[in-house]
PDB file of C-alpha atoms in Angstrom:
ATOM      1  CA  MET N   1      79.362 156.568  80.613  1.00 83.00           C
ATOM      2  CA  ASN N   2      79.925 157.004  76.870  1.00 89.00           C
ATOM      3  CA  LYS N   3      78.813 154.702  74.061  1.00 89.00           C
ATOM      4  CA  LYS N   4      82.076 152.766  73.885  1.00 90.00           C
ATOM      5  CA  GLN N   5      82.020 152.149  77.613  1.00 92.00           C
ATOM      6  CA  LYS N   6      78.415 150.994  77.513  1.00 93.00           C
ATOM      7  CA  ASN N   7      79.256 148.542  74.701  1.00 94.00           C
ATOM      8  CA  VAL N   8      82.160 147.128  76.737  1.00 95.00           C
ATOM      9  CA  LEU N   9      79.963 146.769  79.816  1.00 95.00           C
ATOM     10  CA  ILE N  10      77.157 145.062  77.893  1.00 96.00           C
ATOM     11  CA  SER N  11      79.623 142.739  76.147  1.00 96.00           C
ATOM     12  CA  ALA N  12      81.221 141.809  79.523  1.00 97.00           C
ATOM     13  CA  ILE N  13      77.820 141.083  81.052  1.00 97.00           C
ATOM     14  CA  ILE N  14      76.833 138.898  78.025  1.00 97.00           C
ATOM     15  CA  LEU N  15      80.180 137.032  78.202  1.00 97.00           C
ATOM     16  CA  ILE N  16      79.787 136.353  81.941  1.00 97.00           C
ATOM     17  CA  VAL N  17      76.243 135.099  81.383  1.00 97.00           C
ATOM     18  CA  ILE N  18      77.618 132.769  78.637  1.00 97.00           C
ATOM     19  CA  VAL N  19      80.315 131.498  81.004  1.00 97.00           C
ATOM     20  CA  PHE N  20      77.742 130.610  83.651  1.00 97.00           C
ATOM     21  CA  THR N  21      75.409 129.079  81.068  1.00 96.00           C
ATOM     22  CA  VAL N  22      78.243 126.807  79.841  1.00 96.00           C
ATOM     23  CA  TRP N  23      79.034 125.935  83.513  1.00 96.00           C
ATOM     24  CA  ALA N  24      75.321 125.058  84.085  1.00 96.00           C
ATOM     25  CA  GLY N  25      75.315 123.034  80.878  1.00 96.00           C
ATOM     26  CA  TYR N  26      78.212 120.894  82.198  1.00 93.00           C
ATOM     27  CA  GLY N  27      76.228 119.960  85.313  1.00 91.00           C
ATOM     28  CA  MET N  28      77.032 122.827  87.680  1.00 92.00           C
ATOM     29  CA  GLU N  29      80.049 121.104  89.235  1.00 89.00           C
ATOM     30  CA  ILE N  30      81.751 122.954  92.104  1.00 89.00           C
ATOM     31  CA  PHE N  31      85.311 121.957  91.164  1.00 88.00           C
ATOM     32  CA  THR N  32      86.753 121.650  87.646  1.00 91.00           C
ATOM     33  CA  LYS N  33      87.438 118.034  86.719  1.00 89.00           C
ATOM     34  CA  ASN N  34      89.727 116.585  84.087  1.00 88.00           C
ATOM     35  CA  LYS N  35      88.413 113.024  84.391  1.00 88.00           C
ATOM     36  CA  VAL N  36      84.983 111.467  84.870  1.00 88.00           C
ATOM     37  CA  PHE N  37      84.296 107.941  85.980  1.00 87.00           C
ATOM     38  CA  VAL N  38      82.210 105.562  83.958  1.00 90.00           C
ATOM     39  CA  GLU N  39      80.748 102.323  85.321  1.00 90.00           C
ATOM     40  CA  MET N  40      81.651  99.344  83.188  1.00 90.00           C
ATOM     41  CA  PRO N  41      78.774  96.885  82.554  1.00 91.00           C
ATOM     42  CA  LEU N  42      79.006  93.689  84.608  1.00 91.00           C
ATOM     43  CA  THR N  43      80.156  90.607  82.731  1.00 89.00           C
ATOM     44  CA  ASP N  44      78.573  87.210  83.396  1.00 91.00           C
ATOM     45  CA  ILE N  45      81.615  86.107  85.456  1.00 91.00           C
ATOM     46  CA  GLU N  46      81.529  89.285  87.532  1.00 91.00           C
ATOM     47  CA  LYS N  47      77.816  88.696  88.223  1.00 92.00           C
ATOM     48  CA  ALA N  48      78.526  85.132  89.252  1.00 92.00           C
ATOM     49  CA  LEU N  49      81.317  86.388  91.565  1.00 93.00           C
ATOM     50  CA  GLY N  50      78.905  88.874  93.196  1.00 92.00           C
ATOM     51  CA  LEU N  51      81.013  91.903  92.207  1.00 93.00           C
ATOM     52  CA  ALA N  52      79.953  95.515  91.830  1.00 92.00           C
ATOM     53  CA  PRO N  53      80.538  97.323  88.511  1.00 92.00           C
ATOM     54  CA  THR N  54      84.130  98.495  87.985  1.00 90.00           C
ATOM     55  CA  LYS N  55      84.611 102.208  87.452  1.00 90.00           C
ATOM     56  CA  THR N  56      87.015 103.524  84.919  1.00 90.00           C
ATOM     57  CA  TRP N  57      88.179 107.104  84.449  1.00 91.00           C
ATOM     58  CA  GLN N  58      87.890 108.822  81.125  1.00 91.00           C
ATOM     59  CA  ASP N  59      89.614 112.044  80.208  1.00 91.00           C
ATOM     60  CA  LYS N  60      86.996 114.794  79.983  1.00 90.00           C
ATOM     61  CA  PHE N  61      87.161 118.471  80.949  1.00 91.00           C
ATOM     62  CA  ILE N  62      84.241 119.535  83.122  1.00 92.00           C
ATOM     63  CA  PRO N  63      84.393 123.199  84.037  1.00 94.00           C
ATOM     64  CA  GLY N  64      83.481 123.851  87.635  1.00 93.00           C
ATOM     65  CA  LEU N  65      82.334 126.911  89.553  1.00 94.00           C
ATOM     66  CA  ASP N  66      86.042 127.748  90.244  1.00 93.00           C
ATOM     67  CA  ALA N  67      86.743 127.991  86.481  1.00 95.00           C
ATOM     68  CA  ALA N  68      83.531 129.991  85.884  1.00 96.00           C
ATOM     69  CA  PHE N  69      84.566 132.483  88.590  1.00 97.00           C
ATOM     70  CA  ALA N  70      88.092 132.678  87.160  1.00 96.00           C
ATOM     71  CA  ALA N  71      86.799 133.335  83.659  1.00 97.00           C
ATOM     72  CA  SER N  72      84.349 135.970  84.997  1.00 97.00           C
ATOM     73  CA  ALA N  73      87.165 137.650  86.903  1.00 97.00           C
ATOM     74  CA  VAL N  74      89.305 137.826  83.788  1.00 97.00           C
ATOM     75  CA  ILE N  75      86.405 139.288  81.770  1.00 97.00           C
ATOM     76  CA  SER N  76      85.659 141.843  84.537  1.00 97.00           C
ATOM     77  CA  ILE N  77      89.332 142.967  84.732  1.00 97.00           C
ATOM     78  CA  ILE N  78      89.694 143.323  80.932  1.00 96.00           C
ATOM     79  CA  SER N  79      86.303 145.166  80.604  1.00 96.00           C
ATOM     80  CA  GLY N  80      87.235 147.387  83.595  1.00 95.00           C
ATOM     81  CA  LEU N  81      90.518 148.336  81.886  1.00 95.00           C
ATOM     82  CA  LEU N  82      88.693 149.067  78.637  1.00 95.00           C
ATOM     83  CA  ILE N  83      86.054 151.159  80.385  1.00 94.00           C
ATOM     84  CA  PHE N  84      88.918 153.115  82.035  1.00 93.00           C
ATOM     85  CA  LEU N  85      90.719 153.593  78.699  1.00 92.00           C
ATOM     86  CA  PHE N  86      87.548 154.690  76.914  1.00 89.00           C
ATOM     87  CA  LYS N  87      86.572 157.324  79.463  1.00 86.00           C
ATOM     88  CA  ASN N  88      86.006 160.875  78.115  1.00 78.00           C
ATOM     89  CA  LYS N  89      89.037 163.163  78.473  1.00 67.00           C
ATOM     90  CA  LYS N  90      88.290 166.584  79.994  1.00 63.00           C
ATOM     91  CA  LYS N  91      88.836 169.329  77.510  1.00 57.00           C
ATOM     92  CA  ASP N  92      90.524 172.520  78.629  1.00 53.00           C
ATOM     93  CA  ILE N  93      88.342 175.597  77.839  1.00 51.00           C
TER      94      ILE N  93
ATOM     95  CA  MET Z   1      62.539  59.953 120.891  1.00 58.00           C
ATOM     96  CA  LYS Z   2      65.500  61.585 122.673  1.00 62.00           C
ATOM     97  CA  HIS Z   3      67.904  59.917 120.208  1.00 64.00           C
ATOM     98  CA  THR Z   4      65.902  61.162 117.221  1.00 62.00           C
ATOM     99  CA  VAL Z   5      65.897  64.771 118.531  1.00 59.00           C
ATOM    100  CA  ALA Z   6      69.659  64.530 119.282  1.00 59.00           C
ATOM    101  CA  ALA Z   7      70.351  63.079 115.821  1.00 57.00           C
ATOM    102  CA  LEU Z   8      68.317  65.858 114.183  1.00 53.00           C
ATOM    103  CA  LEU Z   9      70.148  68.452 116.239  1.00 51.00           C
ATOM    104  CA  VAL Z  10      73.529  67.056 115.267  1.00 51.00           C
ATOM    105  CA  LEU Z  11      72.440  66.921 111.584  1.00 48.00           C
ATOM    106  CA  PHE Z  12      71.199  70.556 111.775  1.00 47.00           C
ATOM    107  CA  LEU Z  13      74.483  71.710 113.336  1.00 45.00           C
ATOM    108  CA  ALA Z  14      76.521  69.779 110.754  1.00 47.00           C
ATOM    109  CA  ILE Z  15      74.501  71.360 107.903  1.00 46.00           C
ATOM    110  CA  THR Z  16      74.762  74.822 109.522  1.00 47.00           C
ATOM    111  CA  ILE Z  17      78.548  74.557 110.030  1.00 46.00           C
ATOM    112  CA  ASN Z  18      79.100  73.162 106.545  1.00 49.00           C
ATOM    113  CA  ALA Z  19      76.920  75.911 105.063  1.00 51.00           C
ATOM    114  CA  GLN Z  20      79.444  78.434 106.334  1.00 64.00           C
ATOM    115  CA  ASN Z  21      82.152  76.846 104.186  1.00 80.00           C
ATOM    116  CA  PHE Z  22      82.632  76.320 100.504  1.00 84.00           C
ATOM    117  CA  SER Z  23      81.524  72.979  99.020  1.00 78.00           C
ATOM    118  CA  VAL Z  24      84.229  72.692  96.315  1.00 82.00           C
ATOM    119  CA  LYS Z  25      86.589  70.028  94.943  1.00 79.00           C
ATOM    120  CA  ALA Z  26      89.724  71.856  96.131  1.00 82.00           C
ATOM    121  CA  LYS Z  27      91.107  70.299  99.284  1.00 83.00           C
ATOM    122  CA  GLY Z  28      93.467  71.753 101.860  1.00 87.00           C
ATOM    123  CA  GLU Z  29      94.854  75.241 102.073  1.00 90.00           C
ATOM    124  CA  GLN Z  30      94.223  77.323  98.941  1.00 91.00           C
ATOM    125  CA  LYS Z  31      96.096  80.527  98.187  1.00 95.00           C
ATOM    126  CA  PHE Z  32      94.226  83.204  96.185  1.00 95.00           C
ATOM    127  CA  ASN Z  33      96.358  85.910  94.713  1.00 95.00           C
ATOM    128  CA  PHE Z  34      94.677  89.284  94.031  1.00 94.00           C
ATOM    129  CA  ALA Z  35      97.304  90.886  91.783  1.00 91.00           C
ATOM    130  CA  ASP Z  36      95.407  91.727  88.603  1.00 85.00           C
ATOM    131  CA  PRO Z  37      97.490  92.794  85.623  1.00 78.00           C
ATOM    132  CA  GLY Z  38      94.296  93.793  83.858  1.00 80.00           C
ATOM    133  CA  GLY Z  39      93.621  96.426  86.535  1.00 83.00           C
ATOM    134  CA  ARG Z  40      89.953  95.345  87.051  1.00 88.00           C
ATOM    135  CA  ASN Z  41      90.348  94.713  90.761  1.00 94.00           C
ATOM    136  CA  GLN Z  42      89.378  97.931  92.433  1.00 95.00           C
ATOM    137  CA  VAL Z  43      89.093  99.682  95.752  1.00 95.00           C
ATOM    138  CA  SER Z  44      86.829 102.708  95.817  1.00 95.00           C
ATOM    139  CA  PHE Z  45      86.521 105.364  98.447  1.00 93.00           C
ATOM    140  CA  SER Z  46      84.028 108.108  98.987  1.00 91.00           C
ATOM    141  CA  SER Z  47      83.601 111.072 101.305  1.00 86.00           C
ATOM    142  CA  GLU Z  48      81.031 113.764 101.730  1.00 81.00           C
ATOM    143  CA  THR Z  49      82.111 117.384 101.822  1.00 77.00           C
ATOM    144  CA  PRO Z  50      79.974 120.513 102.387  1.00 76.00           C
ATOM    145  CA  LEU Z  51      80.435 121.412  98.682  1.00 76.00           C
ATOM    146  CA  GLU Z  52      80.416 118.162  96.828  1.00 79.00           C
ATOM    147  CA  ASP Z  53      80.934 114.434  97.391  1.00 83.00           C
ATOM    148  CA  ILE Z  54      84.361 113.059  96.590  1.00 86.00           C
ATOM    149  CA  PHE Z  55      84.685 109.704  94.894  1.00 91.00           C
ATOM    150  CA  GLY Z  56      87.925 107.925  94.134  1.00 93.00           C
ATOM    151  CA  THR Z  57      89.333 104.590  92.980  1.00 95.00           C
ATOM    152  CA  ALA Z  58      92.557 102.636  93.245  1.00 95.00           C
ATOM    153  CA  ASN Z  59      93.457  99.724  91.002  1.00 93.00           C
ATOM    154  CA  GLY Z  60      96.998  98.948  92.246  1.00 93.00           C
ATOM    155  CA  ILE Z  61      95.993  96.028  94.385  1.00 95.00           C
ATOM    156  CA  SER Z  62      98.271  93.185  95.434  1.00 95.00           C
ATOM    157  CA  GLY Z  63      98.381  90.516  98.134  1.00 95.00           C
ATOM    158  CA  SER Z  64      96.743  87.188  98.804  1.00 95.00           C
ATOM    159  CA  VAL Z  65      94.564  85.222 101.167  1.00 95.00           C
ATOM    160  CA  THR Z  66      94.809  81.564 102.131  1.00 95.00           C
ATOM    161  CA  PHE Z  67      92.131  79.312 103.610  1.00 93.00           C
ATOM    162  CA  ASP Z  68      90.874  75.781 103.625  1.00 92.00           C
ATOM    163  CA  PRO Z  69      87.526  75.793 101.764  1.00 90.00           C
ATOM    164  CA  ALA Z  70      86.221  73.152 104.215  1.00 89.00           C
ATOM    165  CA  ASN Z  71      87.007  75.381 107.188  1.00 89.00           C
ATOM    166  CA  PHE Z  72      86.879  78.921 105.847  1.00 89.00           C
ATOM    167  CA  GLY Z  73      86.053  80.736 109.058  1.00 88.00           C
ATOM    168  CA  LYS Z  74      88.902  79.362 111.088  1.00 90.00           C
ATOM    169  CA  THR Z  75      91.602  79.221 108.464  1.00 93.00           C
ATOM    170  CA  LEU Z  76      91.296  82.520 106.624  1.00 93.00           C
ATOM    171  CA  LYS Z  77      94.378  84.674 106.720  1.00 95.00           C
ATOM    172  CA  GLY Z  78      96.118  87.046 104.363  1.00 95.00           C
ATOM    173  CA  LYS Z  79      96.986  90.595 103.534  1.00 96.00           C
ATOM    174  CA  LEU Z  80      95.845  92.982 100.772  1.00 95.00           C
ATOM    175  CA  SER Z  81      97.747  96.080  99.749  1.00 96.00           C
ATOM    176  CA  VAL Z  82      96.650  99.098  97.764  1.00 95.00           C
ATOM    177  CA  SER Z  83      99.130 101.368  96.088  1.00 95.00           C
ATOM    178  CA  VAL Z  84      98.652 105.026  97.017  1.00 95.00           C
ATOM    179  CA  LYS Z  85     100.052 106.021  93.603  1.00 95.00           C
ATOM    180  CA  SER Z  86      97.119 104.290  91.886  1.00 94.00           C
ATOM    181  CA  MET Z  87      94.497 106.444  93.656  1.00 94.00           C
ATOM    182  CA  GLN Z  88      92.469 108.797  91.455  1.00 92.00           C
ATOM    183  CA  THR Z  89      89.702 111.203  92.276  1.00 91.00           C
ATOM    184  CA  GLY Z  90      89.046 112.853  88.878  1.00 88.00           C
ATOM    185  CA  ILE Z  91      90.911 116.061  89.710  1.00 88.00           C
ATOM    186  CA  SER Z  92      94.686 116.004  89.136  1.00 87.00           C
ATOM    187  CA  LEU Z  93      95.394 118.700  91.763  1.00 87.00           C
ATOM    188  CA  ARG Z  94      93.347 116.845  94.359  1.00 87.00           C
ATOM    189  CA  ASP Z  95      95.233 113.587  93.515  1.00 91.00           C
ATOM    190  CA  GLU Z  96      98.425 115.401  94.214  1.00 91.00           C
ATOM    191  CA  HIS Z  97      97.127 116.630  97.541  1.00 88.00           C
ATOM    192  CA  LEU Z  98      95.969 113.103  98.334  1.00 89.00           C
ATOM    193  CA  ARG Z  99      99.489 111.758  97.803  1.00 92.00           C
ATOM    194  CA  SER Z 100     101.207 114.624  99.670  1.00 90.00           C
ATOM    195  CA  ALA Z 101     102.855 114.453 103.078  1.00 87.00           C
ATOM    196  CA  ASN Z 102      99.858 116.068 104.784  1.00 83.00           C
ATOM    197  CA  TRP Z 103      97.578 113.342 103.498  1.00 87.00           C
ATOM    198  CA  LEU Z 104      98.546 109.753 102.637  1.00 90.00           C
ATOM    199  CA  ASN Z 105     102.262 110.580 102.311  1.00 91.00           C
ATOM    200  CA  GLU Z 106     103.013 108.346  99.372  1.00 93.00           C
ATOM    201  CA  ALA Z 107     106.751 108.915  99.660  1.00 94.00           C
ATOM    202  CA  GLY Z 108     106.896 107.571 103.171  1.00 94.00           C
ATOM    203  CA  PHE Z 109     104.073 105.049 102.999  1.00 95.00           C
ATOM    204  CA  PRO Z 110     103.479 103.926  99.429  1.00 95.00           C
ATOM    205  CA  GLU Z 111     100.868 101.307 100.336  1.00 96.00           C
ATOM    206  CA  VAL Z 112      97.681 101.054 102.403  1.00 95.00           C
ATOM    207  CA  THR Z 113      97.335  97.541 103.789  1.00 95.00           C
ATOM    208  CA  PHE Z 114      94.696  95.368 105.448  1.00 95.00           C
ATOM    209  CA  GLU Z 115      95.934  92.258 107.289  1.00 96.00           C
ATOM    210  CA  ILE Z 116      93.216  89.714 108.130  1.00 95.00           C
ATOM    211  CA  ASN Z 117      92.988  88.479 111.711  1.00 94.00           C
ATOM    212  CA  GLY Z 118      89.836  86.438 111.523  1.00 92.00           C
ATOM    213  CA  VAL Z 119      86.170  86.388 110.610  1.00 93.00           C
ATOM    214  CA  SER Z 120      82.987  86.501 112.655  1.00 92.00           C
ATOM    215  CA  GLU Z 121      79.219  86.286 112.177  1.00 92.00           C
ATOM    216  CA  LEU Z 122      79.805  83.995 109.162  1.00 90.00           C
ATOM    217  CA  LYS Z 123      76.644  83.051 107.289  1.00 89.00           C
ATOM    218  CA  ALA Z 124      76.018  81.118 104.102  1.00 84.00           C
ATOM    219  CA  ASP Z 125      74.306  82.902 101.233  1.00 81.00           C
ATOM    220  CA  GLY Z 126      73.880  80.311  98.554  1.00 78.00           C
ATOM    221  CA  ALA Z 127      75.998  77.297  97.654  1.00 74.00           C
ATOM    222  CA  ASN Z 128      79.392  78.910  97.368  1.00 89.00           C
ATOM    223  CA  LYS Z 129      78.910  82.279  98.877  1.00 91.00           C
ATOM    224  CA  VAL Z 130      79.472  83.405 102.486  1.00 92.00           C
ATOM    225  CA  LYS Z 131      78.858  86.667 104.228  1.00 93.00           C
ATOM    226  CA  GLY Z 132      80.213  87.911 107.480  1.00 94.00           C
ATOM    227  CA  LYS Z 133      82.567  90.274 109.176  1.00 95.00           C
ATOM    228  CA  VAL Z 134      86.311  90.200 108.675  1.00 95.00           C
ATOM    229  CA  ASN Z 135      88.520  91.630 111.388  1.00 95.00           C
ATOM    230  CA  GLY Z 136      91.988  92.894 110.664  1.00 95.00           C
ATOM    231  CA  LYS Z 137      94.662  95.463 111.034  1.00 96.00           C
ATOM    232  CA  PHE Z 138      94.329  98.408 108.698  1.00 96.00           C
ATOM    233  CA  SER Z 139      97.514 100.429 108.089  1.00 95.00           C
ATOM    234  CA  LEU Z 140      97.356 103.896 106.604  1.00 93.00           C
ATOM    235  CA  ARG Z 141     100.124 106.441 106.620  1.00 91.00           C
ATOM    236  CA  GLY Z 142     102.107 104.367 109.065  1.00 91.00           C
ATOM    237  CA  VAL Z 143      99.347 104.115 111.629  1.00 94.00           C
ATOM    238  CA  THR Z 144      97.711 100.699 112.248  1.00 95.00           C
ATOM    239  CA  LYS Z 145      94.256 100.277 113.677  1.00 94.00           C
ATOM    240  CA  ASP Z 146      91.931  97.336 114.152  1.00 95.00           C
ATOM    241  CA  ILE Z 147      89.043  97.471 111.652  1.00 94.00           C
ATOM    242  CA  THR Z 148      85.999  95.308 111.111  1.00 95.00           C
ATOM    243  CA  ALA Z 149      84.642  95.100 107.540  1.00 95.00           C
ATOM    244  CA  GLU Z 150      81.463  93.529 106.281  1.00 95.00           C
ATOM    245  CA  PHE Z 151      82.275  91.177 103.449  1.00 95.00           C
ATOM    246  CA  GLU Z 152      80.842  88.622 101.089  1.00 94.00           C
ATOM    247  CA  ALA Z 153      82.977  86.061  99.248  1.00 94.00           C
ATOM    248  CA  THR Z 154      81.961  83.899  96.306  1.00 94.00           C
ATOM    249  CA  TYR Z 155      84.006  80.840  95.288  1.00 94.00           C
ATOM    250  CA  LEU Z 156      83.798  79.738  91.679  1.00 93.00           C
ATOM    251  CA  GLU Z 157      85.564  76.539  90.560  1.00 93.00           C
ATOM    252  CA  GLU Z 158      87.571  76.758  87.339  1.00 92.00           C
ATOM    253  CA  SER Z 159      85.392  76.524  84.230  1.00 91.00           C
ATOM    254  CA  GLU Z 160      85.294  77.895  80.696  1.00 91.00           C
ATOM    255  CA  MET Z 161      83.546  80.978  82.076  1.00 88.00           C
ATOM    256  CA  THR Z 162      86.054  81.673  84.836  1.00 90.00           C
ATOM    257  CA  GLN Z 163      89.037  81.177  82.486  1.00 89.00           C
ATOM    258  CA  LYS Z 164      87.904  84.289  80.628  1.00 87.00           C
ATOM    259  CA  ARG Z 165      88.824  86.255  83.739  1.00 88.00           C
ATOM    260  CA  ALA Z 166      91.788  84.273  85.059  1.00 89.00           C
ATOM    261  CA  PRO Z 167      93.078  80.672  85.257  1.00 91.00           C
ATOM    262  CA  GLY Z 168      92.314  78.603  88.384  1.00 91.00           C
ATOM    263  CA  ASP Z 169      89.447  78.764  90.830  1.00 93.00           C
ATOM    264  CA  LEU Z 170      88.268  82.292  91.523  1.00 94.00           C
ATOM    265  CA  LEU Z 171      87.332  84.049  94.708  1.00 94.00           C
ATOM    266  CA  GLY Z 172      85.242  87.203  94.339  1.00 95.00           C
ATOM    267  CA  VAL Z 173      85.297  89.445  97.385  1.00 95.00           C
ATOM    268  CA  ARG Z 174      83.325  92.565  98.206  1.00 96.00           C
ATOM    269  CA  ALA Z 175      83.997  94.272 101.496  1.00 95.00           C
ATOM    270  CA  GLU Z 176      83.185  97.663 102.951  1.00 95.00           C
ATOM    271  CA  PHE Z 177      84.175  99.605 106.004  1.00 95.00           C
ATOM    272  CA  ASP Z 178      84.589 103.149 107.283  1.00 93.00           C
ATOM    273  CA  VAL Z 179      87.824 104.799 108.240  1.00 91.00           C
ATOM    274  CA  ASN Z 180      88.059 107.722 110.600  1.00 88.00           C
ATOM    275  CA  LEU Z 181      90.737 110.040 109.179  1.00 84.00           C
ATOM    276  CA  ASN Z 182      91.495 111.503 112.606  1.00 83.00           C
ATOM    277  CA  ASP Z 183      92.611 108.016 113.765  1.00 87.00           C
ATOM    278  CA  PHE Z 184      95.379 108.177 111.202  1.00 87.00           C
ATOM    279  CA  GLY Z 185      96.550 111.701 111.863  1.00 82.00           C
ATOM    280  CA  ILE Z 186      95.378 113.085 108.539  1.00 81.00           C
ATOM    281  CA  GLN Z 187      94.748 116.801 108.137  1.00 67.00           C
ATOM    282  CA  ASN Z 188      91.437 116.747 106.298  1.00 60.00           C
ATOM    283  CA  ASP Z 189      91.744 119.833 104.175  1.00 58.00           C
ATOM    284  CA  VAL Z 190      91.738 119.342 100.405  1.00 52.00           C
ATOM    285  CA  VAL Z 191      91.733 122.184  97.910  1.00 43.00           C
ATOM    286  CA  GLY Z 192      90.162 124.591 100.313  1.00 44.00           C
ATOM    287  CA  THR Z 193      87.307 122.364 101.455  1.00 53.00           C
ATOM    288  CA  LYS Z 194      86.819 120.088 104.408  1.00 58.00           C
ATOM    289  CA  VAL Z 195      86.561 116.374 103.817  1.00 64.00           C
ATOM    290  CA  ALA Z 196      84.337 114.347 106.124  1.00 67.00           C
ATOM    291  CA  LYS Z 197      86.139 112.644 108.933  1.00 73.00           C
ATOM    292  CA  MET Z 198      84.749 109.282 107.856  1.00 82.00           C
ATOM    293  CA  ILE Z 199      85.751 107.812 104.524  1.00 89.00           C
ATOM    294  CA  GLU Z 200      83.798 104.867 103.167  1.00 93.00           C
ATOM    295  CA  ILE Z 201      86.016 102.204 101.566  1.00 94.00           C
ATOM    296  CA  ASP Z 202      84.779  99.414  99.254  1.00 95.00           C
ATOM    297  CA  PHE Z 203      86.814  96.455  98.095  1.00 94.00           C
ATOM    298  CA  ASN Z 204      85.691  94.833  94.826  1.00 95.00           C
ATOM    299  CA  VAL Z 205      88.262  92.249  93.968  1.00 95.00           C
ATOM    300  CA  VAL Z 206      88.844  88.809  92.384  1.00 95.00           C
ATOM    301  CA  GLY Z 207      91.623  86.419  93.380  1.00 94.00           C
ATOM    302  CA  SER Z 208      92.795  83.284  91.604  1.00 94.00           C
ATOM    303  CA  ASN Z 209      94.442  80.196  93.071  1.00 92.00           C
ATOM    304  CA  ALA Z 210      96.301  79.380  89.814  1.00 87.00           C
ATOM    305  CA  LYS Z 211      99.931  78.589  90.550  1.00 77.00           C
TER     306      LYS Z 211
END
């Protein structure tokens, strides 16, 4: 493995680690979500009526393990191609 | 002595029976409508999967119940409907699966309904609150099954406070029951994962008797 290939490999590993760090930072969800629910605080009338808090959905992108694997696969394919392209060509003697 | 015991017994029974009703000014049959243009009435559903728990809500609720506040247990009847289109689970793709023909089949059966047959095990829980079990016919995806749900209902007479929510007397209802998906012919595969056979459903709704 030449220097260029090593650089590509190390960059790919670092990017994949970043992808999984971001995934962990978003709460390690299994599936990617585009909405999250938020519990609304109970009003006085809702308390008097014995109701539970209403949930509302807010638009928010939460990357899941599926997205992390997809991003890692893309990084692996691109780095694999680059490693292939950067391989040393055999010289005829 | 016998008369005193009998009188006390009659008084106790009268209090007990009355305690299972609502002590309110409204007389005769009252109709409470659960359509909520504000979308705060909500049905939520949850399911456990091997990978993660699924939680969803639906706000497209319509329907009504009627009852005589003085005889709640024997006069309660009505029907509530939930629009399949209003169901959300936080993942657009999963929502599409939920509405598809394999699942709730929105095109063929746009609403999930619960028609009340009667109540049982009614108990008072405070002045204007009753708890018990409501029995009814639950229809999902064109299949109808008898379901018993635990519920509690709170009756509030119209006041300045209640008018902030809606005009008229208000009836707050919470009910919960489990549904077995297999009973309704649902293939429980969603986005590659298995959903539990049992889905827990919670009603959290307010109705108004304003005309």
